[in-house]
Short mmCIF file of the C-alpha atoms (twelve columns), coordinates in Angstrom:
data_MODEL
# 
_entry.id   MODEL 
# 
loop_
_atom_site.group_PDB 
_atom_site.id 
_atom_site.type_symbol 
_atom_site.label_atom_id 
_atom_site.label_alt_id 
_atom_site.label_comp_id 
_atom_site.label_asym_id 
_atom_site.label_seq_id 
_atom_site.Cartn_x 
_atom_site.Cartn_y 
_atom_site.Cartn_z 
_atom_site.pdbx_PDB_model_num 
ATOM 1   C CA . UNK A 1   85.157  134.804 114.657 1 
ATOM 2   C CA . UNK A 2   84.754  133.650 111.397 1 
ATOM 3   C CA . UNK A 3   86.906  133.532 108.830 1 
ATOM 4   C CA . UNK A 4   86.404  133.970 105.394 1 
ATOM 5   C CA . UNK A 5   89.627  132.607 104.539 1 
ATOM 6   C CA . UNK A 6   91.937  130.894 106.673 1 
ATOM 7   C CA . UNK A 7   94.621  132.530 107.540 1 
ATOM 8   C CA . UNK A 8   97.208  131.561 110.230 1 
ATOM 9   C CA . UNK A 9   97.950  134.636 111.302 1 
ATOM 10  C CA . UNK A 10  95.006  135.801 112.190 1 
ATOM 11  C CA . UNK A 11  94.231  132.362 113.814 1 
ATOM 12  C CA . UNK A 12  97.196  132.504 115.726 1 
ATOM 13  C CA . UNK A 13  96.474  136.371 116.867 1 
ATOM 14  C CA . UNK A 14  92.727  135.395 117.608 1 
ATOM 15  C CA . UNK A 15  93.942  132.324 119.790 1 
ATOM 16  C CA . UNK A 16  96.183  134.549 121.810 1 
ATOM 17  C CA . UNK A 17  93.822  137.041 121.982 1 
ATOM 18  C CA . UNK A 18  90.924  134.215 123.265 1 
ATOM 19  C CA . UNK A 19  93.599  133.312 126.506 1 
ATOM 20  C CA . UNK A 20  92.882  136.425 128.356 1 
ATOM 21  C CA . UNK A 21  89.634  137.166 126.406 1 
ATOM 22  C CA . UNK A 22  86.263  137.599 128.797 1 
ATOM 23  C CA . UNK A 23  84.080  134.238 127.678 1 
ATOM 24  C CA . UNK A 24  84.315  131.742 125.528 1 
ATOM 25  C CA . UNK A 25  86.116  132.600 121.917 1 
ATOM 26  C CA . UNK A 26  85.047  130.370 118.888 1 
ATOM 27  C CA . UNK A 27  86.668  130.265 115.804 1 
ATOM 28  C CA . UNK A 28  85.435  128.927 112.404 1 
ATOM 29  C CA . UNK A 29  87.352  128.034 109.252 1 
ATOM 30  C CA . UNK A 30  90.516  128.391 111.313 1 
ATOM 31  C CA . UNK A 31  93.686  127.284 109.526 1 
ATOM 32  C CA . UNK A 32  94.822  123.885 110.696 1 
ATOM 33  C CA . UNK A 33  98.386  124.666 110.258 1 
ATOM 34  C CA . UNK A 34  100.941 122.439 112.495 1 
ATOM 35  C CA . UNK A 35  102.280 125.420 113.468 1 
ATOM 36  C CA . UNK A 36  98.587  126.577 115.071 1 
ATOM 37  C CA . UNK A 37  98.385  122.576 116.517 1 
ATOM 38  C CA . UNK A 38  101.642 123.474 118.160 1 
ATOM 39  C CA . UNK A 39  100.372 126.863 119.334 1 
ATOM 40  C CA . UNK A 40  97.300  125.363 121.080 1 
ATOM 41  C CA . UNK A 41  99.676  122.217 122.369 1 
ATOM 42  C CA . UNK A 42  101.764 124.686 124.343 1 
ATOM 43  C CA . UNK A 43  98.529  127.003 125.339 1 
ATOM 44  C CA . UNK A 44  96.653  124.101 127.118 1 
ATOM 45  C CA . UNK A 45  100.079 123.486 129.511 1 
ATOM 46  C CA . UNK A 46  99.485  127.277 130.182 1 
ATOM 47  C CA . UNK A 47  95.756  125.802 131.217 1 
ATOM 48  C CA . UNK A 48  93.442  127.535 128.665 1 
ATOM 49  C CA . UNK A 49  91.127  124.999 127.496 1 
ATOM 50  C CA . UNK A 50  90.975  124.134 123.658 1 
ATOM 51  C CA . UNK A 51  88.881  122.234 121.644 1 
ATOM 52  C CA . UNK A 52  89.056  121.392 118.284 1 
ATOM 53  C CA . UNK A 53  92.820  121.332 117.980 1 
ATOM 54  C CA . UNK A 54  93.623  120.266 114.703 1 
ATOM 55  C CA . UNK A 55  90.374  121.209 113.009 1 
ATOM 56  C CA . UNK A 56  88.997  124.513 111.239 1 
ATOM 57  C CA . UNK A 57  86.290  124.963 114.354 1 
ATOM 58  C CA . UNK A 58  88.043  125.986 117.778 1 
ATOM 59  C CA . UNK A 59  86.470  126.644 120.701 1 
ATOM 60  C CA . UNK A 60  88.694  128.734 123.377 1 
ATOM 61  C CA . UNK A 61  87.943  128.989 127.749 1 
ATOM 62  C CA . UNK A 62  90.583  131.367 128.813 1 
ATOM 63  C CA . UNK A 63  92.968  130.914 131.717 1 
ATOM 64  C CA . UNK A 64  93.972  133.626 134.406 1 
ATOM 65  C CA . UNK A 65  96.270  130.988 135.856 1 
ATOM 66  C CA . UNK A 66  99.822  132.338 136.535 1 
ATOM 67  C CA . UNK A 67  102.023 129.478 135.484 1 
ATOM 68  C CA . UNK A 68  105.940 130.515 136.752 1 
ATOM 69  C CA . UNK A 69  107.722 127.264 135.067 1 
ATOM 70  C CA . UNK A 70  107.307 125.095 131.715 1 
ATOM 71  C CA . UNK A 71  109.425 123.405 129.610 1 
ATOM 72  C CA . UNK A 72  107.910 123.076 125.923 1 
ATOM 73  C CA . UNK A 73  109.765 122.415 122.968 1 
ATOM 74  C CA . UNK A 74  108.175 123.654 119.691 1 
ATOM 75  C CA . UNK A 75  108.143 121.656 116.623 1 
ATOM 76  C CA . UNK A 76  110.956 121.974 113.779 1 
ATOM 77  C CA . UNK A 77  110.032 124.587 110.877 1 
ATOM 78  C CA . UNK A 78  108.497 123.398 108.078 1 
ATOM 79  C CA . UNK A 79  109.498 126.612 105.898 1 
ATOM 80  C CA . UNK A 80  112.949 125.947 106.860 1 
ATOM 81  C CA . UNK A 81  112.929 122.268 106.211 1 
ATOM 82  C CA . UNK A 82  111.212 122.845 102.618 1 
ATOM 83  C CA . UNK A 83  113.442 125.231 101.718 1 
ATOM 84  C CA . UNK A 84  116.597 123.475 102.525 1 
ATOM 85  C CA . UNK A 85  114.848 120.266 100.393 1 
ATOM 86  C CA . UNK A 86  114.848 122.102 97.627  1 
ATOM 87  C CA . UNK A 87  118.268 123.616 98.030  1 
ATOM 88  C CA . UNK A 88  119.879 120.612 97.922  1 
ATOM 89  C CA . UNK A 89  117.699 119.727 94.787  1 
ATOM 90  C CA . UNK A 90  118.557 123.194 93.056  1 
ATOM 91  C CA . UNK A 91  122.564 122.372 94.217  1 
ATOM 92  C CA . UNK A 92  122.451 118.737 92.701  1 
ATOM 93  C CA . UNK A 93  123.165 118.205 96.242  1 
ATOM 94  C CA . UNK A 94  123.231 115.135 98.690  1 
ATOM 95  C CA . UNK A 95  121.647 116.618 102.066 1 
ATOM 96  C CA . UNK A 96  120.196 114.930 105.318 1 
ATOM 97  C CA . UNK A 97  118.199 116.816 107.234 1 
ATOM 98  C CA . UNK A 98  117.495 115.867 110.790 1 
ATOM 99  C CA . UNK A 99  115.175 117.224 113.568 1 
ATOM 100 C CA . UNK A 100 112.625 117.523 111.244 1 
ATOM 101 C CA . UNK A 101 108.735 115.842 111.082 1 
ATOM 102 C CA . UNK A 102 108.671 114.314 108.173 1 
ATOM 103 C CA . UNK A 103 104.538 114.167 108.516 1 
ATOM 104 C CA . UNK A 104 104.436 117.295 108.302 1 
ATOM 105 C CA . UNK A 105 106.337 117.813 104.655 1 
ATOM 106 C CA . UNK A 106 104.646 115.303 102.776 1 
ATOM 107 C CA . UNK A 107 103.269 117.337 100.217 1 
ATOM 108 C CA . UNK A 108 106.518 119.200 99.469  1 
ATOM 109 C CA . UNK A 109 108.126 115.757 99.176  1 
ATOM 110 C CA . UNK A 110 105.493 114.175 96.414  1 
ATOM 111 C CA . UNK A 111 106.649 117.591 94.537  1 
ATOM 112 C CA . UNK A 112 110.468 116.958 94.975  1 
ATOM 113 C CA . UNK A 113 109.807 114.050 93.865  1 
ATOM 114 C CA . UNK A 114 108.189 114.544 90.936  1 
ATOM 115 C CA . UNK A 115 110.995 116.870 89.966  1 
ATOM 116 C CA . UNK A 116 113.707 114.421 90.094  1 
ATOM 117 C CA . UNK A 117 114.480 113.754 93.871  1 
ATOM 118 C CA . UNK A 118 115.742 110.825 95.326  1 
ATOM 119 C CA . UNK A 119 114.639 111.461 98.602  1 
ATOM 120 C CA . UNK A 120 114.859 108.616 101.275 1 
ATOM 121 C CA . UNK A 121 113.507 108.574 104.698 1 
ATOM 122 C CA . UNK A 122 115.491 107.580 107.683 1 
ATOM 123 C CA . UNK A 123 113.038 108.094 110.183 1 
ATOM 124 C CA . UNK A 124 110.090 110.216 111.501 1 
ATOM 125 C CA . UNK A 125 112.926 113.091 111.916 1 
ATOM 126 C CA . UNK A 126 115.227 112.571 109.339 1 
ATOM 127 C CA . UNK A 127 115.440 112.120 105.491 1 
ATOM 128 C CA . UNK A 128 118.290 112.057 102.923 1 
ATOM 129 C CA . UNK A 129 117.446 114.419 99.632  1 
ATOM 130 C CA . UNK A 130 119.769 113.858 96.705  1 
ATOM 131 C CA . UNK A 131 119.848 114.449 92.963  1 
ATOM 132 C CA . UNK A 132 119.200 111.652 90.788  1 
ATOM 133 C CA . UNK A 133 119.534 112.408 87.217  1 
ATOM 134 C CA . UNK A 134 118.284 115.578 86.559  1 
ATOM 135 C CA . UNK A 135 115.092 118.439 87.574  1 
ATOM 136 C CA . UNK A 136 112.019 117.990 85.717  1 
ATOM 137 C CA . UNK A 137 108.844 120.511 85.797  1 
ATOM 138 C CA . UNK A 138 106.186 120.132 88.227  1 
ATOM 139 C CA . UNK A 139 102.997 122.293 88.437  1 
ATOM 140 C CA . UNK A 140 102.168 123.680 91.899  1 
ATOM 141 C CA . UNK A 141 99.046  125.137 93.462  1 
ATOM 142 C CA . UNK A 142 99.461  126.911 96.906  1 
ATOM 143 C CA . UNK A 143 97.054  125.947 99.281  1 
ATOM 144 C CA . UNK A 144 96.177  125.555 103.035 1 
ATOM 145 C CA . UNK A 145 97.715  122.386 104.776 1 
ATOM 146 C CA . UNK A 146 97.836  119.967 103.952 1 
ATOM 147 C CA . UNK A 147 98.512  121.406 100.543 1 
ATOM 148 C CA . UNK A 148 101.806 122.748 99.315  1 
ATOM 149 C CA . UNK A 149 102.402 125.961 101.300 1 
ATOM 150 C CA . UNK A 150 102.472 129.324 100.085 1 
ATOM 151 C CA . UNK A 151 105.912 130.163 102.025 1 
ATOM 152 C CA . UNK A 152 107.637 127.949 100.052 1 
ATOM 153 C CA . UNK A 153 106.171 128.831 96.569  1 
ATOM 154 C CA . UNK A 154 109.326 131.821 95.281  1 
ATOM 155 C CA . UNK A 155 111.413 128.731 96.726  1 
ATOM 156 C CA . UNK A 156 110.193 126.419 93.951  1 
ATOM 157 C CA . UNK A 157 109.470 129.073 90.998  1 
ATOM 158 C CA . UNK A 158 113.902 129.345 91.659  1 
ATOM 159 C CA . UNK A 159 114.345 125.374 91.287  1 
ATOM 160 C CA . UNK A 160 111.849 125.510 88.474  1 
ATOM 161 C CA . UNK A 161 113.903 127.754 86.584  1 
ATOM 162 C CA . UNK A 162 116.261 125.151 86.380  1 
ATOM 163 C CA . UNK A 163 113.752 122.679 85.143  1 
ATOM 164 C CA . UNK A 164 113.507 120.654 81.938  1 
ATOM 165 C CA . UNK A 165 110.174 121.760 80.745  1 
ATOM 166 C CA . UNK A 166 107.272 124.402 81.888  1 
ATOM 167 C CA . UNK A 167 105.780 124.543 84.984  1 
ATOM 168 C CA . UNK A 168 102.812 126.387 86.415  1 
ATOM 169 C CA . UNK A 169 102.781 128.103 89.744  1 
ATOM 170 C CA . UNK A 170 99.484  128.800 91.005  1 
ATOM 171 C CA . UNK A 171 99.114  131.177 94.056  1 
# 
């Protein structure tokens, strides 16, 4: 497969499609989401080889092992965490989220920033968001991750409507 576009939901359909697939499955200009990373993470306990984790080039060996008992945890949502740091932005709030990966929100905080958040993190998992003084206007352009992520896009056209200033969203 390749992809004209990435696209994580058809990378994550094509990956699951590639487990019990005859042959090997490759994938180019795959989206590099953490939420595929995790995908592939939990598929290689399953024993379907993966390489390329992390990259836009995957190659997939599927399994027919029958695996009766895992324990995998999946990673916190990004989506979620985003759109609760803006929430408390948009409330002139004081929030701490925790159970989060902060490495994987960067972006969104560099924007939150620039619009007037004091945000402070705690740890790897945890980061205080709180109004300073007041929202300014920041531009945004939606794009693949590492980039600021289309799912959280309406989420910031709200808080910019509460903005000092004009702001571009980009999609």
């Amino acid at each position: 497969f390749k992809f004209k576009k990435k696209s994580v939901g058809a990378t994550g359909n094509v990956i699951m499609a590639a487990v019990r697939a005859d042959g090997i499955t490759t994938i180019n200009n795959a989206a590099c989401e953490p939420e595929i990373v995790d995908l592939c993470n939990f598929l290689k306990l399953l024993g379907v080889k993966i390489l390329g984790i992390g990259t836009s080039d995957l190659i997939i060996e599927p399994s027919d092992k029958t695996i009766s008992d895992i324990s995998y945890t999946i990673i916190p949502d990004r989506i979620e965490a985003g759109t609760f740091m803006i929430a408390g932005l948009m409330t002139k709030g004081n929030i701490q989220l925790d159970n989060i990966m902060v490495s994987h929100l960067e972006n969104i905080i560099v924007k939150l920033r620039g619009a007037g958040a004091f945000i402070e993190i705690i740890d790897d998992n945890t980061i205080n968001i709180k109004y300073d003084d007041r929202i300014n206007s920041v531009n945004i352009n939606t794009t693949e991750y590492p980039g600021y992520p289309t799912d959280l896009q309406a989420q910031w056209m709200a808080l910019m409507t509460l903005a000092d200033g004009q702001s571009q969203i980009i999609e």
